[in-house]
XYZ file of C-alpha atoms in Angstrom:
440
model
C 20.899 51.185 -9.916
C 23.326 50.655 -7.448
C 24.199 47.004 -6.038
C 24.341 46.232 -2.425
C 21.900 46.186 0.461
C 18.626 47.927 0.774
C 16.935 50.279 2.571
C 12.691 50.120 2.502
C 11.419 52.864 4.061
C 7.333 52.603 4.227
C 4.893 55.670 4.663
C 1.815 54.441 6.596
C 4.305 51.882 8.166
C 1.480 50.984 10.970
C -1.000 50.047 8.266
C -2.763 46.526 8.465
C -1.325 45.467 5.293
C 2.359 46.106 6.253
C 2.846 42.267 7.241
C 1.716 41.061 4.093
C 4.882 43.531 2.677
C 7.523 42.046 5.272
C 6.537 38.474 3.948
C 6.824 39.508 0.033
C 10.313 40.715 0.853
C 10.973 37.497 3.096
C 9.932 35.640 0.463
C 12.349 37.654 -2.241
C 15.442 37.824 -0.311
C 18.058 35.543 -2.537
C 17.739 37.996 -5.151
C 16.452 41.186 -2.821
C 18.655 42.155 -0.757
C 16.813 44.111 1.560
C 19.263 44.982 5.016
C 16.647 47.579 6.244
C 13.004 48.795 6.214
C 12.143 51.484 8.196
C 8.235 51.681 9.321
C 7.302 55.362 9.600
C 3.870 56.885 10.626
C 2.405 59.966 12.119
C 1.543 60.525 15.770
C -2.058 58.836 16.190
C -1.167 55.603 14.332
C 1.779 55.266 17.014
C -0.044 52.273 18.503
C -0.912 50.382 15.474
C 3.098 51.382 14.701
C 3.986 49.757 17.193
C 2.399 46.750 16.984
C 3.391 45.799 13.341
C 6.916 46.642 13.981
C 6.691 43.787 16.432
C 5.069 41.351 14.422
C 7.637 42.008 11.346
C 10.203 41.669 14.049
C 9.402 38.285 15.077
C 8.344 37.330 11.472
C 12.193 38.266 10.388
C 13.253 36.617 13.174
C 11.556 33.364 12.410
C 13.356 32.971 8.961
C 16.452 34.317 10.497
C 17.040 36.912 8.159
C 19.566 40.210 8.618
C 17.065 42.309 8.447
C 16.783 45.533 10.490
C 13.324 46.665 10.985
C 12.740 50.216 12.578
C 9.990 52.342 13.233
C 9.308 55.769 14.388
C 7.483 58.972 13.593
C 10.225 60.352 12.240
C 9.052 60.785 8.475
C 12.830 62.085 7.192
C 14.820 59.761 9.054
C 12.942 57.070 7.204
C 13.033 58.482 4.144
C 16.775 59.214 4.604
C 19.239 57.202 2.252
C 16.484 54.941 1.206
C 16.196 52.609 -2.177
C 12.872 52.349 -2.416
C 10.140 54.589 -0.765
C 6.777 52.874 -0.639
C 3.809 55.055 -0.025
C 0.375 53.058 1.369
C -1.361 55.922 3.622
C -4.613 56.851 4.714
C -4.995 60.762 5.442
C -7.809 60.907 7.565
C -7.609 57.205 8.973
C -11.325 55.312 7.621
C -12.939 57.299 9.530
C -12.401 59.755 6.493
C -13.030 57.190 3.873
C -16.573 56.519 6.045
C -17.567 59.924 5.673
C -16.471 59.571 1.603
C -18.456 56.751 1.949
C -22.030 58.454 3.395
C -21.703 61.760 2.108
C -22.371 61.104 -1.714
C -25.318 58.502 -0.262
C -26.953 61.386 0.713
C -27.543 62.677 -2.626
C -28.022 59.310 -4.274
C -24.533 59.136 -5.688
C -22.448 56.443 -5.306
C -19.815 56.556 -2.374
C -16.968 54.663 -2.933
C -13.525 55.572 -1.770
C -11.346 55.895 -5.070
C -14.130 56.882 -7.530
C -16.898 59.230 -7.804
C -17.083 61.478 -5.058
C -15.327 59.432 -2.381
C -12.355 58.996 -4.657
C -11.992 62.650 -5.089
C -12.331 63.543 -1.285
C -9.738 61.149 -0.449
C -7.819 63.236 -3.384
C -8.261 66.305 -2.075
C -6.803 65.343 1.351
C -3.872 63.000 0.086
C -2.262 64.868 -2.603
C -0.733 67.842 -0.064
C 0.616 65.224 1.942
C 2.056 63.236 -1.138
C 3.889 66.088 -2.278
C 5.120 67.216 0.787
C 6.543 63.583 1.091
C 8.479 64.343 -1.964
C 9.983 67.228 -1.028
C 11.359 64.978 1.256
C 12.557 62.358 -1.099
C 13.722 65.298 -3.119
C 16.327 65.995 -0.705
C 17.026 63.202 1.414
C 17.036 60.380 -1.064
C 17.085 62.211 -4.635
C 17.777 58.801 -6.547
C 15.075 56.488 -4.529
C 12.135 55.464 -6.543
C 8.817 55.826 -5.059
C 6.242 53.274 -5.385
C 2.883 54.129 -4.286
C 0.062 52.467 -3.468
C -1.925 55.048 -1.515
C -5.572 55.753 -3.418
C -6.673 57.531 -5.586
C -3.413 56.035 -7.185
C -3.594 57.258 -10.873
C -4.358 60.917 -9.543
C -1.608 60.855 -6.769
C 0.815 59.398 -9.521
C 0.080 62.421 -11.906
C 0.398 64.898 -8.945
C 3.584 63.199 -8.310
C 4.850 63.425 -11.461
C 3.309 66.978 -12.967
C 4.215 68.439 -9.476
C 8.285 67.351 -8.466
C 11.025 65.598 -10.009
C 10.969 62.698 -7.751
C 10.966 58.882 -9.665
C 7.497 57.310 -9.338
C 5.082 54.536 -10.621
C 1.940 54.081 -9.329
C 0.616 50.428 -8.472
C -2.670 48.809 -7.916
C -3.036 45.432 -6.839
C -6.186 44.928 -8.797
C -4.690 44.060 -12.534
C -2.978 41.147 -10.431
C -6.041 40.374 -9.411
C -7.402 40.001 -12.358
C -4.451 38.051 -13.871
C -5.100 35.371 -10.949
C -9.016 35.586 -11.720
C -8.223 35.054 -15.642
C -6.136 31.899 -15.090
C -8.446 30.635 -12.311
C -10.833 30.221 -15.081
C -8.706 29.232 -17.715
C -7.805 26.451 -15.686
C -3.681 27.603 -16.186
C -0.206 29.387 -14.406
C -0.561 33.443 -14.297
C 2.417 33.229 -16.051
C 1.183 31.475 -19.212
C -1.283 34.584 -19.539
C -0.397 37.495 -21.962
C -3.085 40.402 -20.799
C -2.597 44.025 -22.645
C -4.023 46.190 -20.182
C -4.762 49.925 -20.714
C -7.051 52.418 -19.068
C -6.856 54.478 -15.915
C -5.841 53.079 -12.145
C -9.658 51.536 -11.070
C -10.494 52.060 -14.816
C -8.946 49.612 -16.315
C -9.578 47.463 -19.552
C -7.722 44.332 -20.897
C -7.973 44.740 -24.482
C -6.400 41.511 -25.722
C -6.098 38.179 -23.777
C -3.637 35.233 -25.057
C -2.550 31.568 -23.636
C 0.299 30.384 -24.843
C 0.200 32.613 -27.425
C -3.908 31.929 -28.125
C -6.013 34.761 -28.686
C -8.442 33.849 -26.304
C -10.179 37.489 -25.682
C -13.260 36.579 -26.359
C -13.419 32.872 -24.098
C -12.710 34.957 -21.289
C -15.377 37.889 -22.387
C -18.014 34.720 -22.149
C -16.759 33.352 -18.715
C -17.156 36.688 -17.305
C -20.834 37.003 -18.830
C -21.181 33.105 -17.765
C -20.777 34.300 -14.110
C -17.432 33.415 -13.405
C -15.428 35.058 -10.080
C -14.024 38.267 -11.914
C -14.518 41.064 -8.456
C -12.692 42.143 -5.462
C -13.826 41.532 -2.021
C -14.413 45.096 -1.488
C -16.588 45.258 -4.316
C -20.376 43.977 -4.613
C -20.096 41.430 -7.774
C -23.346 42.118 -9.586
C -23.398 40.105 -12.546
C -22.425 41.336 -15.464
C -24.733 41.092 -18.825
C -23.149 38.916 -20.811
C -24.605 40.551 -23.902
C -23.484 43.970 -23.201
C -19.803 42.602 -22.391
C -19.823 41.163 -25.763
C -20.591 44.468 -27.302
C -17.912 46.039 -25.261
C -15.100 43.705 -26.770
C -12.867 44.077 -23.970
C -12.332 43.010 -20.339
C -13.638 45.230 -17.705
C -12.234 45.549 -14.137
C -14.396 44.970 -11.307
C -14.565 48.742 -11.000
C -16.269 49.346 -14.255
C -19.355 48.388 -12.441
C -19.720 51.569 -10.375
C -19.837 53.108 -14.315
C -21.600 50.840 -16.456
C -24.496 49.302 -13.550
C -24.315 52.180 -11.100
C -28.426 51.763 -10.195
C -27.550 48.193 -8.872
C -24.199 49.234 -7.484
C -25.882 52.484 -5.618
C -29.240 50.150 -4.442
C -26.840 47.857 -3.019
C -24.749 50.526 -1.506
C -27.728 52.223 0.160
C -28.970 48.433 1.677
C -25.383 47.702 3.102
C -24.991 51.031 4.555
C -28.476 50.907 5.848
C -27.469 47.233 7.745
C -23.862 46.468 7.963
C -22.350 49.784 7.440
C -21.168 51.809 4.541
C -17.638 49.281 3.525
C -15.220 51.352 5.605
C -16.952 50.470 8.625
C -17.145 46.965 8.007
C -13.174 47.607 7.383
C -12.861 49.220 10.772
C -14.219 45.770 12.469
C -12.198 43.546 10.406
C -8.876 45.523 11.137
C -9.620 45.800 14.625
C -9.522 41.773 15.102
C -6.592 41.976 12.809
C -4.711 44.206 14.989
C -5.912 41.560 17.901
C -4.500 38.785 15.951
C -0.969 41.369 15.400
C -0.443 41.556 19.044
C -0.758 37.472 19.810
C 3.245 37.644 21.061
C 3.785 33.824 19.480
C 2.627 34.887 15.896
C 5.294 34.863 13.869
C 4.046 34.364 10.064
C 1.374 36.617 8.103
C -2.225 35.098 9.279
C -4.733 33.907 6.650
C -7.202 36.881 7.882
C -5.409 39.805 6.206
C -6.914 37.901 3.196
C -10.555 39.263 4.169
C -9.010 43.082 4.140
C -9.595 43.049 0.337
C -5.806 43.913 -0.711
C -4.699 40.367 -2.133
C -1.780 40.362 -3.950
C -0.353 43.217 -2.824
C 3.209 42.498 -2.114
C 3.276 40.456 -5.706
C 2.514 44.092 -6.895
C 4.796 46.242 -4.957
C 7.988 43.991 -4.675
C 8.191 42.724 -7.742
C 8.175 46.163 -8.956
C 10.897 46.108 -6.523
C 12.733 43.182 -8.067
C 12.142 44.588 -11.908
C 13.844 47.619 -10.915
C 16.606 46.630 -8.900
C 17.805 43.425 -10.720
C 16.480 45.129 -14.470
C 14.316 42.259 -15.042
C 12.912 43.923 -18.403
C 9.300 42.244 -17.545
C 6.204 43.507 -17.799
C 3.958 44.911 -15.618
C 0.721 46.771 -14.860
C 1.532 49.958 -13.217
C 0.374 53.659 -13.301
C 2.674 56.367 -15.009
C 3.038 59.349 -17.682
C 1.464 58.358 -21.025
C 4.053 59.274 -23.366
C 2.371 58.343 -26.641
C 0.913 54.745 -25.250
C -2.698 55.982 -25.438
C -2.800 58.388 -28.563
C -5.622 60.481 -27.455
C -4.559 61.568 -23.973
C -1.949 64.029 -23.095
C 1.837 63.211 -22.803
C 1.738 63.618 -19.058
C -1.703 62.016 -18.335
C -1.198 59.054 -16.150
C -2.563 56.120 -17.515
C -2.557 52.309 -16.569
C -1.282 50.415 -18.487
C 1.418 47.186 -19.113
C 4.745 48.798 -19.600
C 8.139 46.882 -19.510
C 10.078 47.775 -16.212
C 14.125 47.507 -16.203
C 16.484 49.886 -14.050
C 15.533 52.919 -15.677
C 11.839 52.853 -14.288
C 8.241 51.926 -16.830
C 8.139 52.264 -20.416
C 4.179 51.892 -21.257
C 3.793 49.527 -24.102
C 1.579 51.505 -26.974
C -1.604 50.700 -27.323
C -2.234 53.762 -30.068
C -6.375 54.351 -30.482
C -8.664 52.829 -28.220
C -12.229 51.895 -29.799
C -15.098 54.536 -29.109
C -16.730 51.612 -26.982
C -14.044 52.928 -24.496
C -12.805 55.897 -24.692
C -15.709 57.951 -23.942
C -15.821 56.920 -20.741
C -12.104 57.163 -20.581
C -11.724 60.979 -21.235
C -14.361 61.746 -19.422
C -12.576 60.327 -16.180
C -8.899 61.491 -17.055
C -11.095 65.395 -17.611
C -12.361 64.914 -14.246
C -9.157 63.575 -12.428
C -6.938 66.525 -14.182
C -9.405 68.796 -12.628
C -9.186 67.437 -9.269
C -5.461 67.224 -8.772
C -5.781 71.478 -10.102
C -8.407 71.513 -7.328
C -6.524 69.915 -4.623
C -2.867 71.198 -4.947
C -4.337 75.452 -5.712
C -7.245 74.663 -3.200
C -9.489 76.003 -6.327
C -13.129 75.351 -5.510
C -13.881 76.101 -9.230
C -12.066 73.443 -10.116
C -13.022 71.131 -7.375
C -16.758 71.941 -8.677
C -16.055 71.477 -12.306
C -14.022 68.108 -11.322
C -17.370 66.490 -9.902
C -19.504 68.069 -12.597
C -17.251 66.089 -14.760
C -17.411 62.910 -12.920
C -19.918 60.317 -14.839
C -21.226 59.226 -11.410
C -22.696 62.804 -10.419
C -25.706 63.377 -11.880
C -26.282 66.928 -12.010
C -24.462 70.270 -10.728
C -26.841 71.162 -7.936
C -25.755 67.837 -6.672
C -22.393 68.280 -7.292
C -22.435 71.489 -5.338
C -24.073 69.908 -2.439
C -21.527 67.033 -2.181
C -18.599 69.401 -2.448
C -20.016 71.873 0.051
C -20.503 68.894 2.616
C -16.634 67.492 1.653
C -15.243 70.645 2.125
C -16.957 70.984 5.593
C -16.109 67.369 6.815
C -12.762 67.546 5.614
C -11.876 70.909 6.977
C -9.160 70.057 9.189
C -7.148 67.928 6.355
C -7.629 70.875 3.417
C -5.636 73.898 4.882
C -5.408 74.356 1.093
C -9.255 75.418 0.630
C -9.002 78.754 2.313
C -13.213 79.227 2.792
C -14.464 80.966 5.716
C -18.281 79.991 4.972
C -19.887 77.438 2.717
C-alpha cells in the first residue's frame, strides 16, 4: 500500500475500549505512522464520544506525538480518505446484549452474546449496519481495509465479504489470548510458540502446538485438563475433563464450553443472572466507573481497570494487523476471512478462523486440508447455522432466521426455537426494519 501518514478512522469511536487502541498505536508509532484517527459514533453515544476523545487527547499529548485526534457523528467524514477503517460497535448499546442475554434464559438456553441465541440477535441487528458502513467505504475510501472487531465477528466478516467488495479481515482478540495463556504455562515468550489454529471466530481449535520447534500438543492438552488458566474473564471457567480433552486431540477455546459442558455453563448462567446480573449488566457497572475514571482531567495513560472489561489484548490484535499490512510484514496471524481451500470441507467463501500469513495484499489462510471427525461435526453444524443467519438478517427472512436457530447446537428443540425468535424479533423491533412483521 501506499507510504506516508495515516488516517484511523474508528466506528464505535466512544466505546470503552478505544483507549486501549490509542495506546497500541502510541506504542507502534516508529514504524506506524499514524497522523490521524478520527473517533466517529452515532447520536446517543455523543457523551461517552466525547469523553474518550479527551482522554486520547491528553494521552497523545503526553508522549508528544503529531497525532490529530477528531471526533464527531459524522460517520462519512470519518470514513473519508481513511487507511484503515476499524469497526468495534454495539447496535443496540448492552442494553441489547442484556436482553440477548435473558431472553434465551427463559427457555433454558444458554444466553451469551456471540453464540447461541444471543450471538444471532446481536447478528440480526449488526449486519444492516455493517453493510451500510461499507457502502460507505465503498465510495469514500475504496482502497482502505477494514478491520473489524464488532461481534458476531466470523458472521459480520462473511456478510462483509459475500455482500460488497470492500477489503476485510475479521479479528478476535481471543486466539491472542490464548497464545499468552499457552506460554504462561509453558513457562516461555509468545513468540517462541508455533499454534495452527483453525475453526470458526468463538469456535476455535489449535490443532498443533510447537516450542521451539517441539511438538508439544499434547503437554498443553494435559495442563488444560490439569486446571491450568486457559478462559476469558467474560467467561465462567468450568473445568475441563481432562479425559475428554484427551480424546478430543486438540486445543479448545474457552468458548467451546458453551458446546461441549452447556448444563454447567447454563446452571451457572441462570445463578449469576439470578444474583449479579446476566454478564452485560455486570458490564454496564464496570464501564460506568470506567467512564468515571475517563473523565479524571489529569489521566493521561490507559488505566489498569480496562483490564477487568474482558477485551485483553485487543490492540496487539487490531494494530498489528495494522503493522502486517502496512509495512508487509509476511507474519502470521489469527484472523477471520474467506476459506479458499484452507478447510477442505467448507465452502470457498465460508469464513473461517484460522492462522493465515498477512503481507500488503491482505490474509492468505494457511491450509489445514481435513479436520478429524472429533471436530468437524460440531464445526458444520455452526458454519450451517451462521450461513443461515446472515440469509436471515440481510433478506429479513424469518424462515431462515427459524431454520438458523433450529440449526444452532445450543437450541434444543424447534418449539423453543420459535419462542426465542418470536421474543427477539419483538425486543429488537426498532433495530430490524429488515423483518417486515406486523404480528408475532
Amino acid at each position: 500500500m501506499p507510504r506516508g501518514a495515516l488516517k484511523l478512522a474508528i466506528i464505535g469511536g466512544g466505546s470503552s475500549y478505544t483507549p486501549e487502541l490509542i495506546e497500541g498505536v502510541l506504542k507502534r508509532r516508529e514504524f506506524l505512522p499514524v497522523s490521524e484517527i478520527h473517533l466517529v459514533d452515532i447520536d446517543q453515544g455523543r457523551e461517552k464520544l466525547d469523553i474518550i476523545h479527551a482522554l486520547a487527547t491528553r494521552m497523545v499529548a503526553k508522549v508528544g506525538a503529531d497525532i490529530k485526534i477528531s471526533a464527531s457523528t459524522d460517520r462519512r467524514e470519518a470514513i473519508k480518505g481513511a487507511d484503515f477503517v476499524m469497526t468495534q460497535f454495539r447496535v443496540g448499546g448492552l442494553k441489547a446484549r442484556a436482553s440477548d442475554e435473558r431472553i434465551p434464559l427463559k427457555y433454558d438456553v444458554i444466553g451469551q452474546e456471540t453464540t447461541g441465541p444471543g450471538g444471532f440477535a446481536k447478528a440480526l441487528r449488526t449486519i444492516p449496519v455493517i453493510l451500510d458502513i461499507c457502502r460507505d467505504i465503498e465510495e469514500l475510501a475504496p482502497q482502505a481495509w477494514m478491520l473489524n472487531f464488532t461481534n458476531p465477528a466470523g458472521l459480520v466478516s462473511e456478510a462483509v465479504n459475500k455482500h460488497t467488495k470492500v477489503k476485510s479481515i475479521g479479528l478476535c482478540n481471543v486466539p491472542v489470548s490464548m497464545r499468552m495463556m499457552v506460554a504462561e504455562m509453558m513457562g516461555c515468550q509468545p513468540e517462541e510458540l508455533q499454534l495452527e489454529f483453525a475453526g470458526l471466530n468463538h469456535l476455535v481449535w489449535v490443532l498443533k502446538a510447537w516450542l521451539n520447534g517441539e511438538d508439544i500438543t499434547e503437554t498443553v492438552i494435559e495442563k488444560v485438563g490439569d486446571g491450568a488458566n486457559f478462559s476469558m474473564k467474560n467467561i465462567f471457567e468450568e473445568p475441563w475433563d481432562p479425559d475428554f480433552l484427551r480424546a478430543l486431540g486438540a486445543i479448545p477455546c474457552p468458548y467451546h464450553r458453551y458446546f461441549y459442558q452447556t448444563d454447567a455453563m447454563l446452571q451457572e448462567e441462570k445463578e449469576s443472572a439470578g444474583e449479579q446480573g446476566t454478564r452485560a449488566e455486570q458490564v454496564m457497572k464496570t464501564e460506568a466507573s470506567l467512564f468515571k475514571l475517563y473523565q479524571d482531567v489529569n489521566l493521561d495513560v490507559k488505566p489498569k481497570e480496562l483490564e477487568e472489561r474482558g477485551g485483553a489484548y485487543y490492540s496487539d490484535a487490531s494494530l498489528n494487523l495494522v503493522d502486517g499490512i502496512y509495512n508487509n510484514r509476511n507474519g502470521i496471524h489469527v484472523v477471520n476471512v474467506p476459506n479458499n481451500g484452507a478447510i477442505n470441507t467448507l465452502p470457498d467463501d465460508a469464513v473461517i478462523e484460522c492462522s493465515a500469513v498477512i503481507g500488503n495484499w491482505g490474509a492468505k489462510p494457511i491450509a489445514v486440508g481435513e479436520l478429524p471427525a472429533n471436530i468437524k461435526g460440531l464445526l458444520h453444524q455452526v458454519k450451517a447455522y451462521e450461513q443461515l443467519a446472515i440469509e436471515a438478517a440481510v433478506f429479513g427472512d424469518y424462515d431462515k432466521a427459524l431454520m438458523a436457530l433450529a440449526n444452532n447446537p445450543l437450541v434444543p428443540d424447534i418449539k423453543r426455537a420459535k419462542a426465542i425468535l418470536n421474543d427477539i424479533l419483538r425486543e429488537n423491533a426498532e433495530y430490524l426494519p429488515q423483518f417486515k412483521l406486523t404480528t408475532l
